[in-house]
Amino acid sequence: MRILLLAGASALALSTPAFARQGEDVSATQSSETPIDSLEPADAAPAVMAPAPTGDAVLDRLNALETRIKQLESRNAELEQQAELNQTRLQSVETRAAKAVQFTWGPTLSEPTGQFTFKPRGVVEADGAAFIERKGGYDYNNGTAFRRARIGLEGTALKWWNYRIEVDFAGNAVNITDAYLQYTKIPKTLVTLGQHKAPFGLESNNSDNYNTFLERGMFTNAFGNAGAERRIGLSFAYAPTETVNLAIGAFGDNESISRSTNTPVTDTPDESWGFNGRATWEPVFDTGKIVHLGLSGYYRTALKSGDVEDAIRLNDRPNVRVDNGNIADSGVIPGVESLLYAGAEAASVFGPVTIAGEYGKLWADRPGLENVSFHGYYAYASWFITGETRPFKGGNFDRVRPFTEVGKDGLGAWEVALRYDKIDLSESPIKPGNEAQSVTLGVNWYFNPFAKLMFNWIRFSGDNTPLDPIGDKTKGDAFATRLHLDF
């Protein structure tokens, strides 16, 4: 090919005066021909010079032509290098732009190095419920309510720090839910300081965004309020493997608990404090096939119920929050020096089927008085009709992602679930014989990973309730629905 090119160029050179200038550096006249030639490549190749004149006009013209071809080849290589450099720069800009603002249901903002990120977060849950009273004189209120209305922000700072602050406006009150810093540099370890969830059980430590039913089990709420849930403290979480998670922490009270109104101030009870821990293990951990086991516990002292020192009160509503009537209530139990809790949890996922349950027992130490204990449990099964599987991550359930989404030529994900739930507070010295149970049928429609519509039919009953008339038995049905959105 090169011989043909030289031959053709020779014929052109013999007939063109421009090529008759022997010894001329042809590249000198090329530097200003086009704007692109003025671009300086990152690593410019050395200039190719024509050989010295030989005195033979034809040979000198051929040498000049060969030199010109080498110069063009060199220039072509430079332009290719410059184009590659420009493409790399473009990709770098695109990468920085992608990191700067990313959108799902809410934006994530980042500066170019990625050391600082900022993401707004929030949850909106609107509930509606209608009740049918089957026994007892209490009139449950039909109506609507915001179960959660939270807004906050989270992100990273200086590479090794996470942060989050979130406020809840539901219930005509403003409360801080999360407010913490998290240190991540220690391998496989998270150190969290501030108000956050204390290690407890599966339902309690699972995100509220991923609940299968409108509310968690009654014992989970009652015992969690006594010594877990969100509290100000310091915790350490360690995950030596993908399937083992250990967490321990020391905690005071929740930020939203108000100071005592007693006078004089010397009668003000101290803030309660204690230790919490949880350990989980997944002996089977694969896509669509998971077996989960866990243990949790806490110790708590310096207790109070309202302004009553060394006291506790355990209660909960019938798996719905639109009405405030508690069907399980221990009353204010005095003389409680400390609480000790132990719980066990198990869950399994087999394709679209999930089975889960927990059991917990709470002991109240009452020096000089009769010690009492309480227990509760729940068990449920769910099935994704559309075939999705519930994911697991870090010892907890993770976000369900429908195969197809509503609005994208899909029907979303559909799930049916059934739960039995019981709490036994019958050893209470204030309200003996108090216990409650419920059966809940749930149907969930996941529009996409961040929005869903939930429906629960709850058949509940309670013995020796605090409802009107006090000490009576209550039975009823609740038909409740929730529209959930988080970002």
Tab-separated table of C-alpha atoms in Angstrom:
chain	number	residue	atom	x	y	z
A	1	MET	CA	0.000	0.000	0.000
A	2	ARG	CA	2.812	2.339	0.891
A	3	ILE	CA	4.591	1.619	-2.438
A	4	LEU	CA	1.422	2.476	-4.352
A	5	LEU	CA	1.034	5.651	-2.324
A	6	LEU	CA	4.644	6.644	-3.016
A	7	ALA	CA	4.254	5.914	-6.697
A	8	GLY	CA	1.118	8.008	-6.987
A	9	ALA	CA	2.641	10.812	-5.003
A	10	SER	CA	5.767	10.709	-7.214
A	11	ALA	CA	3.690	11.307	-10.290
A	12	LEU	CA	1.982	14.195	-8.571
A	13	ALA	CA	5.296	15.601	-7.394
A	14	LEU	CA	6.763	15.573	-10.900
A	15	SER	CA	3.891	17.693	-12.155
A	16	THR	CA	3.460	20.051	-9.183
A	17	PRO	CA	5.880	22.913	-8.597
A	18	ALA	CA	5.147	22.999	-4.922
A	19	PHE	CA	7.031	19.748	-4.476
A	20	ALA	CA	9.999	20.972	-6.449
A	21	ARG	CA	11.322	22.987	-3.524
A	22	GLN	CA	14.149	20.749	-2.460
A	23	GLY	CA	15.027	20.438	1.198
A	24	GLU	CA	11.981	22.433	2.340
A	25	ASP	CA	10.386	21.475	5.701
A	26	VAL	CA	6.886	21.074	4.387
A	27	SER	CA	5.409	21.035	7.901
A	28	ALA	CA	6.263	24.694	8.283
A	29	THR	CA	3.512	25.653	5.855
A	30	GLN	CA	1.002	23.323	7.493
A	31	SER	CA	0.942	24.814	11.007
A	32	SER	CA	-1.686	27.433	10.197
A	33	GLU	CA	-3.830	25.571	7.671
A	34	THR	CA	-6.717	24.582	10.027
A	35	PRO	CA	-7.799	25.490	13.556
A	36	ILE	CA	-7.531	21.892	14.704
A	37	ASP	CA	-3.810	21.896	13.838
A	38	SER	CA	-3.262	24.584	16.452
A	39	LEU	CA	-4.240	22.188	19.262
A	40	GLU	CA	-1.212	21.004	21.155
A	41	PRO	CA	-1.478	17.332	22.144
A	42	ALA	CA	-0.536	16.278	25.622
A	43	ASP	CA	2.694	14.581	24.477
A	44	ALA	CA	3.610	15.948	21.051
A	45	ALA	CA	5.724	13.610	18.888
A	46	PRO	CA	9.113	14.937	17.722
A	47	ALA	CA	9.071	16.712	14.328
A	48	VAL	CA	10.010	14.611	11.282
A	49	MET	CA	12.607	16.413	9.147
A	50	ALA	CA	13.361	15.792	5.449
A	51	PRO	CA	16.781	14.278	4.627
A	52	ALA	CA	19.500	16.489	3.170
A	53	PRO	CA	19.364	17.122	-0.617
A	54	THR	CA	21.137	14.529	-2.764
A	55	GLY	CA	21.289	16.517	-5.980
A	56	ASP	CA	18.945	14.068	-7.731
A	57	ALA	CA	15.695	15.954	-8.311
A	58	VAL	CA	13.493	12.828	-8.491
A	59	LEU	CA	15.085	11.227	-5.398
A	60	ASP	CA	14.853	14.461	-3.444
A	61	ARG	CA	11.163	14.774	-4.341
A	62	LEU	CA	10.513	11.187	-3.257
A	63	ASN	CA	12.353	11.834	0.027
A	64	ALA	CA	10.258	14.954	0.595
A	65	LEU	CA	7.090	13.009	-0.104
A	66	GLU	CA	8.056	10.211	2.289
A	67	THR	CA	8.862	12.814	4.931
A	68	ARG	CA	5.450	14.378	4.385
A	69	ILE	CA	3.739	11.004	4.808
A	70	LYS	CA	5.611	10.405	8.085
A	71	GLN	CA	4.601	13.871	9.289
A	72	LEU	CA	0.945	13.172	8.476
A	73	GLU	CA	1.113	9.803	10.291
A	74	SER	CA	2.667	11.508	13.311
A	75	ARG	CA	0.046	14.242	13.227
A	76	ASN	CA	-2.736	11.672	12.971
A	77	ALA	CA	-1.379	9.889	16.071
A	78	GLU	CA	-1.292	13.221	17.935
A	79	LEU	CA	-4.907	13.973	16.994
A	80	GLU	CA	-6.015	10.508	18.138
A	81	GLN	CA	-4.237	11.084	21.446
A	82	GLN	CA	-5.886	14.477	21.827
A	83	ALA	CA	-9.318	12.984	21.071
A	84	GLU	CA	-8.764	10.269	23.688
A	85	LEU	CA	-7.707	12.910	26.223
A	86	ASN	CA	-10.815	14.982	25.504
A	87	GLN	CA	-13.020	11.893	25.896
A	88	THR	CA	-11.374	11.119	29.251
A	89	ARG	CA	-11.972	14.678	30.394
A	90	LEU	CA	-15.612	14.467	29.281
A	91	GLN	CA	-16.106	11.214	31.170
A	92	SER	CA	-14.542	12.763	34.272
A	93	VAL	CA	-16.917	15.716	34.086
A	94	GLU	CA	-19.873	13.394	33.588
A	95	THR	CA	-18.783	11.300	36.569
A	96	ARG	CA	-18.474	14.373	38.793
A	97	ALA	CA	-21.848	15.610	37.595
A	98	ALA	CA	-23.416	12.227	38.328
A	99	LYS	CA	-21.932	12.268	41.825
A	100	ALA	CA	-22.980	15.847	42.410
A	101	VAL	CA	-26.738	15.174	42.131
A	102	GLN	CA	-28.403	11.793	41.955
A	103	PHE	CA	-32.164	11.252	42.063
A	104	THR	CA	-34.404	8.434	43.198
A	105	TRP	CA	-37.469	9.764	45.015
A	106	GLY	CA	-35.205	12.402	46.520
A	107	PRO	CA	-31.894	13.946	45.444
A	108	THR	CA	-28.458	13.021	46.756
A	109	LEU	CA	-25.961	15.882	46.510
A	110	SER	CA	-22.193	15.433	46.610
A	111	GLU	CA	-19.074	17.514	46.076
A	112	PRO	CA	-16.550	16.221	43.470
A	113	THR	CA	-14.382	14.144	45.839
A	114	GLY	CA	-17.402	12.349	47.307
A	115	GLN	CA	-16.230	12.999	50.884
A	116	PHE	CA	-19.297	15.121	51.637
A	117	THR	CA	-22.801	14.056	50.683
A	118	PHE	CA	-26.236	15.382	51.568
A	119	LYS	CA	-29.577	13.660	51.123
A	120	PRO	CA	-33.010	14.754	52.347
A	121	ARG	CA	-35.102	11.928	53.774
A	122	GLY	CA	-38.670	11.590	54.914
A	123	VAL	CA	-41.629	9.340	55.592
A	124	VAL	CA	-45.335	10.050	55.190
A	125	GLU	CA	-47.911	7.511	56.363
A	126	ALA	CA	-51.606	8.350	56.269
A	127	ASP	CA	-53.910	5.904	58.100
A	128	GLY	CA	-57.630	5.355	58.082
A	129	ALA	CA	-59.615	2.903	60.233
A	130	ALA	CA	-63.146	1.774	60.961
A	131	PHE	CA	-64.064	-0.355	64.016
A	132	ILE	CA	-66.784	-2.844	64.789
A	133	GLU	CA	-67.233	-3.426	68.543
A	134	ARG	CA	-68.245	-7.007	69.273
A	135	LYS	CA	-68.017	-6.957	73.080
A	136	GLY	CA	-67.484	-4.314	75.803
A	137	GLY	CA	-68.767	-0.817	76.242
A	138	TYR	CA	-65.883	1.166	74.753
A	139	ASP	CA	-66.702	3.163	71.634
A	140	TYR	CA	-63.718	2.955	69.282
A	141	ASN	CA	-63.344	6.052	67.135
A	142	ASN	CA	-63.403	5.683	63.363
A	143	GLY	CA	-61.242	8.184	61.541
A	144	THR	CA	-57.922	9.104	59.975
A	145	ALA	CA	-54.494	10.064	61.258
A	146	PHE	CA	-50.918	10.576	60.192
A	147	ARG	CA	-49.023	7.651	61.694
A	148	ARG	CA	-45.696	9.144	60.682
A	149	ALA	CA	-44.819	12.479	59.103
A	150	ARG	CA	-41.043	12.731	59.230
A	151	ILE	CA	-38.531	14.934	57.497
A	152	GLY	CA	-34.779	14.965	57.913
A	153	LEU	CA	-31.388	14.736	56.291
A	154	GLU	CA	-28.467	12.348	56.209
A	155	GLY	CA	-25.126	12.014	54.518
A	156	THR	CA	-21.380	11.538	54.875
A	157	ALA	CA	-18.600	13.878	55.964
A	158	LEU	CA	-14.807	13.662	55.813
A	159	LYS	CA	-15.002	10.139	54.374
A	160	TRP	CA	-15.309	8.298	57.702
A	161	TRP	CA	-18.437	9.859	59.183
A	162	ASN	CA	-22.150	9.335	58.606
A	163	TYR	CA	-24.784	11.631	60.057
A	164	ARG	CA	-28.567	11.734	60.310
A	165	ILE	CA	-31.154	14.007	61.883
A	166	GLU	CA	-34.887	13.454	61.525
A	167	VAL	CA	-37.988	15.051	63.090
A	168	ASP	CA	-41.511	13.598	63.328
A	169	PHE	CA	-44.560	15.887	63.170
A	170	ALA	CA	-47.275	13.233	63.597
A	171	GLY	CA	-49.771	13.296	66.470
A	172	ASN	CA	-49.832	17.108	66.779
A	173	ALA	CA	-46.368	16.981	68.370
A	174	VAL	CA	-42.798	17.541	67.220
A	175	ASN	CA	-40.283	14.899	68.286
A	176	ILE	CA	-36.739	14.098	67.252
A	177	THR	CA	-36.537	10.514	66.028
A	178	ASP	CA	-32.885	10.216	64.918
A	179	ALA	CA	-29.998	12.559	65.668
A	180	TYR	CA	-26.598	10.888	65.547
A	181	LEU	CA	-23.041	10.676	64.209
A	182	GLN	CA	-21.577	7.381	63.011
A	183	TYR	CA	-17.871	6.552	62.697
A	184	THR	CA	-17.060	3.997	59.983
A	185	LYS	CA	-13.254	3.789	59.706
A	186	ILE	CA	-12.828	0.765	61.994
A	187	PRO	CA	-13.084	-2.328	59.743
A	188	LYS	CA	-16.460	-4.096	59.937
A	189	THR	CA	-17.515	-1.830	62.806
A	190	LEU	CA	-19.944	1.065	63.206
A	191	VAL	CA	-19.709	3.364	66.217
A	192	THR	CA	-22.874	5.435	66.702
A	193	LEU	CA	-23.323	8.327	69.124
A	194	GLY	CA	-26.571	10.229	69.626
A	195	GLN	CA	-30.242	9.309	69.539
A	196	HIS	CA	-30.794	6.110	67.579
A	197	LYS	CA	-32.443	2.715	67.865
A	198	ALA	CA	-31.145	0.638	70.756
A	199	PRO	CA	-30.422	-3.017	69.877
A	200	PHE	CA	-33.580	-5.016	70.558
A	201	GLY	CA	-35.510	-7.486	68.377
A	202	LEU	CA	-36.219	-8.153	64.721
A	203	GLU	CA	-39.317	-5.962	64.380
A	204	SER	CA	-37.929	-3.168	66.542
A	205	ASN	CA	-34.603	-2.876	64.718
A	206	ASN	CA	-36.190	-3.345	61.315
A	207	SER	CA	-36.907	-0.066	59.505
A	208	ASP	CA	-40.523	1.104	59.861
A	209	ASN	CA	-40.472	1.566	56.079
A	210	TYR	CA	-40.283	-2.200	55.581
A	211	ASN	CA	-43.075	-3.322	57.940
A	212	THR	CA	-45.288	-6.138	56.683
A	213	PHE	CA	-48.219	-5.028	58.884
A	214	LEU	CA	-49.397	-1.583	59.946
A	215	GLU	CA	-48.019	-2.073	63.458
A	216	ARG	CA	-45.467	-4.301	65.123
A	217	GLY	CA	-46.437	-6.986	67.638
A	218	MET	CA	-47.972	-5.740	70.890
A	219	PHE	CA	-45.234	-7.115	73.154
A	220	THR	CA	-42.580	-5.589	70.871
A	221	ASN	CA	-44.105	-2.148	71.388
A	222	ALA	CA	-44.773	-2.507	75.128
A	223	PHE	CA	-41.418	-4.007	76.119
A	224	GLY	CA	-39.542	-1.843	73.623
A	225	ASN	CA	-41.012	1.351	75.088
A	226	ALA	CA	-39.824	0.226	78.526
A	227	GLY	CA	-36.189	-0.304	77.583
A	228	ALA	CA	-35.407	0.000	73.885
A	229	GLU	CA	-36.661	1.993	70.880
A	230	ARG	CA	-34.843	5.280	70.112
A	231	ARG	CA	-32.700	6.584	72.972
A	232	ILE	CA	-29.651	8.775	73.454
A	233	GLY	CA	-26.571	6.638	73.786
A	234	LEU	CA	-23.420	5.065	72.398
A	235	SER	CA	-23.467	1.760	70.512
A	236	PHE	CA	-21.059	-0.513	68.679
A	237	ALA	CA	-22.119	-2.769	65.801
A	238	TYR	CA	-19.705	-5.407	64.536
A	239	ALA	CA	-20.203	-7.616	61.470
A	240	PRO	CA	-17.308	-10.098	61.153
A	241	THR	CA	-19.047	-11.735	58.189
A	242	GLU	CA	-22.001	-11.003	55.934
A	243	THR	CA	-24.179	-13.340	58.001
A	244	VAL	CA	-23.165	-12.467	61.584
A	245	ASN	CA	-24.081	-9.185	63.278
A	246	LEU	CA	-23.384	-8.150	66.855
A	247	ALA	CA	-24.523	-4.928	68.540
A	248	ILE	CA	-24.206	-3.551	72.060
A	249	GLY	CA	-24.790	-0.134	73.574
A	250	ALA	CA	-25.406	2.005	76.654
A	251	PHE	CA	-28.441	4.298	76.576
A	252	GLY	CA	-30.285	6.935	78.578
A	253	ASP	CA	-33.797	8.168	77.816
A	254	ASN	CA	-35.391	9.333	74.583
A	255	GLU	CA	-34.910	13.038	73.837
A	256	SER	CA	-38.672	13.599	73.700
A	257	ILE	CA	-39.245	12.462	77.311
A	258	SER	CA	-40.017	15.644	79.242
A	259	ARG	CA	-38.553	16.580	82.587
A	260	SER	CA	-40.566	16.006	85.722
A	261	THR	CA	-43.152	18.580	86.826
A	262	ASN	CA	-42.733	17.709	90.493
A	263	THR	CA	-42.083	20.483	92.983
A	264	PRO	CA	-39.765	20.956	94.703
A	265	VAL	CA	-37.195	19.957	92.102
A	266	THR	CA	-35.513	17.671	94.639
A	267	ASP	CA	-38.387	15.251	93.957
A	268	THR	CA	-37.428	14.933	90.282
A	269	PRO	CA	-36.638	11.293	89.368
A	270	ASP	CA	-33.291	10.654	87.721
A	271	GLU	CA	-33.117	9.665	84.078
A	272	SER	CA	-33.277	5.932	83.487
A	273	TRP	CA	-30.309	4.164	81.913
A	274	GLY	CA	-29.238	0.717	80.843
A	275	PHE	CA	-27.512	-1.613	78.393
A	276	ASN	CA	-28.862	-3.258	75.239
A	277	GLY	CA	-27.507	-6.018	73.027
A	278	ARG	CA	-28.459	-8.107	70.018
A	279	ALA	CA	-26.779	-10.927	68.080
A	280	THR	CA	-28.001	-12.381	64.772
A	281	TRP	CA	-26.868	-15.139	62.434
A	282	GLU	CA	-28.054	-16.378	59.044
A	283	PRO	CA	-26.930	-20.032	58.682
A	284	VAL	CA	-28.565	-20.019	55.241
A	285	PHE	CA	-28.049	-16.867	53.200
A	286	ASP	CA	-28.722	-16.882	49.493
A	287	THR	CA	-30.967	-15.087	47.025
A	288	GLY	CA	-34.506	-16.199	47.778
A	289	LYS	CA	-33.356	-18.628	50.471
A	290	ILE	CA	-32.621	-17.273	53.958
A	291	VAL	CA	-32.746	-18.637	57.502
A	292	HIS	CA	-32.287	-16.041	60.258
A	293	LEU	CA	-31.791	-16.544	64.009
A	294	GLY	CA	-31.272	-13.961	66.731
A	295	LEU	CA	-31.117	-13.192	70.447
A	296	SER	CA	-31.516	-9.856	72.196
A	297	GLY	CA	-31.727	-8.459	75.695
A	298	TYR	CA	-31.483	-5.396	77.889
A	299	TYR	CA	-31.005	-4.311	81.493
A	300	ARG	CA	-32.518	-1.053	82.713
A	301	THR	CA	-32.616	0.775	86.045
A	302	ALA	CA	-33.506	4.173	87.610
A	303	LEU	CA	-36.976	3.666	86.144
A	304	LYS	CA	-39.934	6.014	86.231
A	305	SER	CA	-43.464	6.245	84.906
A	306	GLY	CA	-44.380	9.890	84.482
A	307	ASP	CA	-43.407	11.501	87.790
A	308	VAL	CA	-43.535	8.221	89.719
A	309	GLU	CA	-40.045	7.040	90.612
A	310	ASP	CA	-39.119	3.325	90.463
A	311	ALA	CA	-42.194	2.454	88.435
A	312	ILE	CA	-43.141	1.091	85.016
A	313	ARG	CA	-46.268	0.919	82.887
A	314	LEU	CA	-46.686	-1.497	79.981
A	315	ASN	CA	-49.499	-1.044	77.462
A	316	ASP	CA	-50.446	-1.164	73.802
A	317	ARG	CA	-53.341	-0.703	71.385
A	318	PRO	CA	-54.872	-3.372	69.107
A	319	ASN	CA	-52.355	-3.132	66.216
A	320	VAL	CA	-53.771	0.172	64.944
A	321	ARG	CA	-53.146	3.765	66.057
A	322	VAL	CA	-56.214	5.701	64.868
A	323	ASP	CA	-57.924	5.117	68.240
A	324	ASN	CA	-55.993	5.554	71.503
A	325	GLY	CA	-57.733	2.811	73.518
A	326	ASN	CA	-55.258	0.334	75.043
A	327	ILE	CA	-56.515	-3.229	75.203
A	328	ALA	CA	-53.448	-4.304	77.221
A	329	ASP	CA	-52.336	-2.222	80.222
A	330	SER	CA	-50.407	-3.238	83.330
A	331	GLY	CA	-51.182	-0.002	85.177
A	332	VAL	CA	-48.387	1.867	86.972
A	333	ILE	CA	-46.438	-0.803	88.856
A	334	PRO	CA	-44.473	0.716	91.800
A	335	GLY	CA	-41.280	-0.416	93.499
A	336	VAL	CA	-39.513	-1.598	90.326
A	337	GLU	CA	-35.775	-1.195	90.802
A	338	SER	CA	-34.712	-2.708	87.464
A	339	LEU	CA	-35.896	-4.529	84.368
A	340	LEU	CA	-34.304	-7.482	82.612
A	341	TYR	CA	-35.425	-8.548	79.140
A	342	ALA	CA	-34.531	-11.526	76.963
A	343	GLY	CA	-35.888	-12.295	73.513
A	344	ALA	CA	-35.460	-14.761	70.676
A	345	GLU	CA	-36.263	-14.261	66.990
A	346	ALA	CA	-36.357	-16.383	63.863
A	347	ALA	CA	-37.244	-15.813	60.228
A	348	SER	CA	-36.979	-17.681	56.964
A	349	VAL	CA	-37.413	-16.683	53.347
A	350	PHE	CA	-38.131	-19.292	50.672
A	351	GLY	CA	-38.720	-17.508	47.387
A	352	PRO	CA	-41.946	-15.507	47.686
A	353	VAL	CA	-42.779	-16.929	51.154
A	354	THR	CA	-41.618	-15.352	54.425
A	355	ILE	CA	-42.140	-16.843	57.899
A	356	ALA	CA	-41.114	-14.892	61.010
A	357	GLY	CA	-41.716	-14.801	64.743
A	358	GLU	CA	-40.410	-13.494	68.053
A	359	TYR	CA	-40.791	-14.306	71.744
A	360	GLY	CA	-39.835	-12.007	74.604
A	361	LYS	CA	-39.955	-12.094	78.389
A	362	LEU	CA	-39.553	-9.179	80.803
A	363	TRP	CA	-38.673	-9.525	84.504
A	364	ALA	CA	-39.308	-6.686	86.977
A	365	ASP	CA	-37.150	-6.710	90.120
A	366	ARG	CA	-39.087	-5.263	93.092
A	367	PRO	CA	-36.965	-5.446	96.294
A	368	GLY	CA	-39.170	-6.063	99.318
A	369	LEU	CA	-42.155	-6.785	97.042
A	370	GLU	CA	-43.208	-9.669	94.848
A	371	ASN	CA	-41.238	-9.815	91.606
A	372	VAL	CA	-43.336	-10.055	88.455
A	373	SER	CA	-42.713	-11.066	84.851
A	374	PHE	CA	-44.486	-10.593	81.539
A	375	HIS	CA	-44.185	-12.187	78.117
A	376	GLY	CA	-45.438	-11.973	74.569
A	377	TYR	CA	-44.955	-13.362	71.100
A	378	TYR	CA	-46.084	-13.170	67.494
A	379	ALA	CA	-45.788	-15.349	64.405
A	380	TYR	CA	-46.671	-14.559	60.809
A	381	ALA	CA	-46.371	-15.802	57.263
A	382	SER	CA	-46.516	-13.790	54.043
A	383	TRP	CA	-46.610	-14.637	50.343
A	384	PHE	CA	-45.798	-12.454	47.341
A	385	ILE	CA	-48.408	-13.389	44.758
A	386	THR	CA	-46.337	-11.679	42.066
A	387	GLY	CA	-43.232	-13.743	42.910
A	388	GLU	CA	-40.919	-11.223	44.613
A	389	THR	CA	-38.735	-12.309	47.518
A	390	ARG	CA	-38.119	-10.334	50.697
A	391	PRO	CA	-34.409	-9.398	50.936
A	392	PHE	CA	-32.283	-9.446	54.087
A	393	LYS	CA	-29.351	-7.207	54.998
A	394	GLY	CA	-27.352	-6.721	58.180
A	395	GLY	CA	-29.626	-8.889	60.305
A	396	ASN	CA	-32.810	-7.113	59.209
A	397	PHE	CA	-35.329	-7.199	56.377
A	398	ASP	CA	-34.499	-4.888	53.485
A	399	ARG	CA	-36.536	-2.924	50.943
A	400	VAL	CA	-38.903	-4.862	48.666
A	401	ARG	CA	-38.342	-4.067	44.986
A	402	PRO	CA	-41.220	-5.071	42.703
A	403	PHE	CA	-40.410	-6.853	39.450
A	404	THR	CA	-42.578	-4.265	37.688
A	405	GLU	CA	-43.689	-0.829	38.859
A	406	VAL	CA	-47.009	0.918	38.632
A	407	GLY	CA	-46.677	3.639	36.006
A	408	LYS	CA	-44.067	1.666	34.076
A	409	ASP	CA	-46.423	-0.755	32.352
A	410	GLY	CA	-46.566	-2.930	35.476
A	411	LEU	CA	-48.856	-3.873	38.358
A	412	GLY	CA	-46.281	-3.572	41.128
A	413	ALA	CA	-45.907	-6.285	43.803
A	414	TRP	CA	-48.803	-7.886	45.706
A	415	GLU	CA	-48.404	-9.548	49.105
A	416	VAL	CA	-50.808	-11.307	51.482
A	417	ALA	CA	-49.894	-11.963	55.126
A	418	LEU	CA	-51.399	-13.524	58.264
A	419	ARG	CA	-50.247	-12.941	61.870
A	420	TYR	CA	-51.127	-14.089	65.374
A	421	ASP	CA	-50.043	-11.689	68.125
A	422	LYS	CA	-50.278	-11.966	71.932
A	423	ILE	CA	-49.143	-10.075	75.036
A	424	ASP	CA	-49.567	-11.373	78.586
A	425	LEU	CA	-49.485	-8.838	81.439
A	426	SER	CA	-51.529	-11.019	83.786
A	427	GLU	CA	-48.949	-10.907	86.617
A	428	SER	CA	-49.462	-7.180	87.083
A	429	PRO	CA	-50.279	-6.444	90.758
A	430	ILE	CA	-52.327	-3.443	89.608
A	431	LYS	CA	-54.402	-5.095	86.855
A	432	PRO	CA	-54.073	-8.873	87.270
A	433	GLY	CA	-55.336	-11.061	84.486
A	434	ASN	CA	-54.669	-8.462	81.819
A	435	GLU	CA	-53.760	-9.922	78.434
A	436	ALA	CA	-54.624	-9.323	74.784
A	437	GLN	CA	-54.400	-11.099	71.444
A	438	SER	CA	-55.146	-10.426	67.799
A	439	VAL	CA	-55.254	-12.059	64.389
A	440	THR	CA	-54.379	-9.838	61.415
A	441	LEU	CA	-54.946	-10.460	57.736
A	442	GLY	CA	-52.869	-8.097	55.587
A	443	VAL	CA	-52.777	-7.220	51.896
A	444	ASN	CA	-49.967	-4.986	50.611
A	445	TRP	CA	-49.673	-3.384	47.183
A	446	TYR	CA	-46.159	-2.105	46.439
A	447	PHE	CA	-46.374	0.518	43.679
A	448	ASN	CA	-42.576	0.755	43.574
A	449	PRO	CA	-39.752	0.369	46.138
A	450	PHE	CA	-40.767	3.587	47.934
A	451	ALA	CA	-44.566	3.678	47.903
A	452	LYS	CA	-47.202	1.140	48.907
A	453	LEU	CA	-50.816	0.776	49.973
A	454	MET	CA	-51.495	-1.465	52.973
A	455	PHE	CA	-54.745	-3.002	54.235
A	456	ASN	CA	-55.202	-4.839	57.577
A	457	TRP	CA	-58.234	-6.641	58.958
A	458	ILE	CA	-57.541	-7.002	62.686
A	459	ARG	CA	-59.702	-9.180	64.932
A	460	PHE	CA	-58.691	-8.389	68.521
A	461	SER	CA	-59.678	-9.114	72.106
A	462	GLY	CA	-58.468	-8.100	75.553
A	463	ASP	CA	-59.152	-9.275	79.125
A	464	ASN	CA	-59.426	-6.964	82.133
A	465	THR	CA	-58.813	-3.908	79.981
A	466	PRO	CA	-58.555	-0.294	81.138
A	467	LEU	CA	-61.349	0.596	78.711
A	468	ASP	CA	-64.838	1.629	79.712
A	469	PRO	CA	-66.142	-0.209	81.673
A	470	ILE	CA	-62.783	-0.789	83.389
A	471	GLY	CA	-61.954	-4.438	83.943
A	472	ASP	CA	-64.307	-5.636	81.238
A	473	LYS	CA	-63.450	-7.820	78.262
A	474	THR	CA	-63.300	-6.185	74.849
A	475	LYS	CA	-63.604	-7.696	71.393
A	476	GLY	CA	-63.735	-6.072	68.018
A	477	ASP	CA	-62.643	-5.807	64.421
A	478	ALA	CA	-60.599	-3.030	62.881
A	479	PHE	CA	-60.465	-2.410	59.137
A	480	ALA	CA	-57.430	-0.221	58.595
A	481	THR	CA	-55.490	1.068	55.608
A	482	ARG	CA	-52.279	3.022	55.121
A	483	LEU	CA	-50.711	4.926	52.257
A	484	HIS	CA	-46.953	4.868	52.696
A	485	LEU	CA	-44.265	6.942	50.971
A	486	ASP	CA	-40.618	7.301	51.947
A	487	PHE	CA	-37.615	8.876	50.285
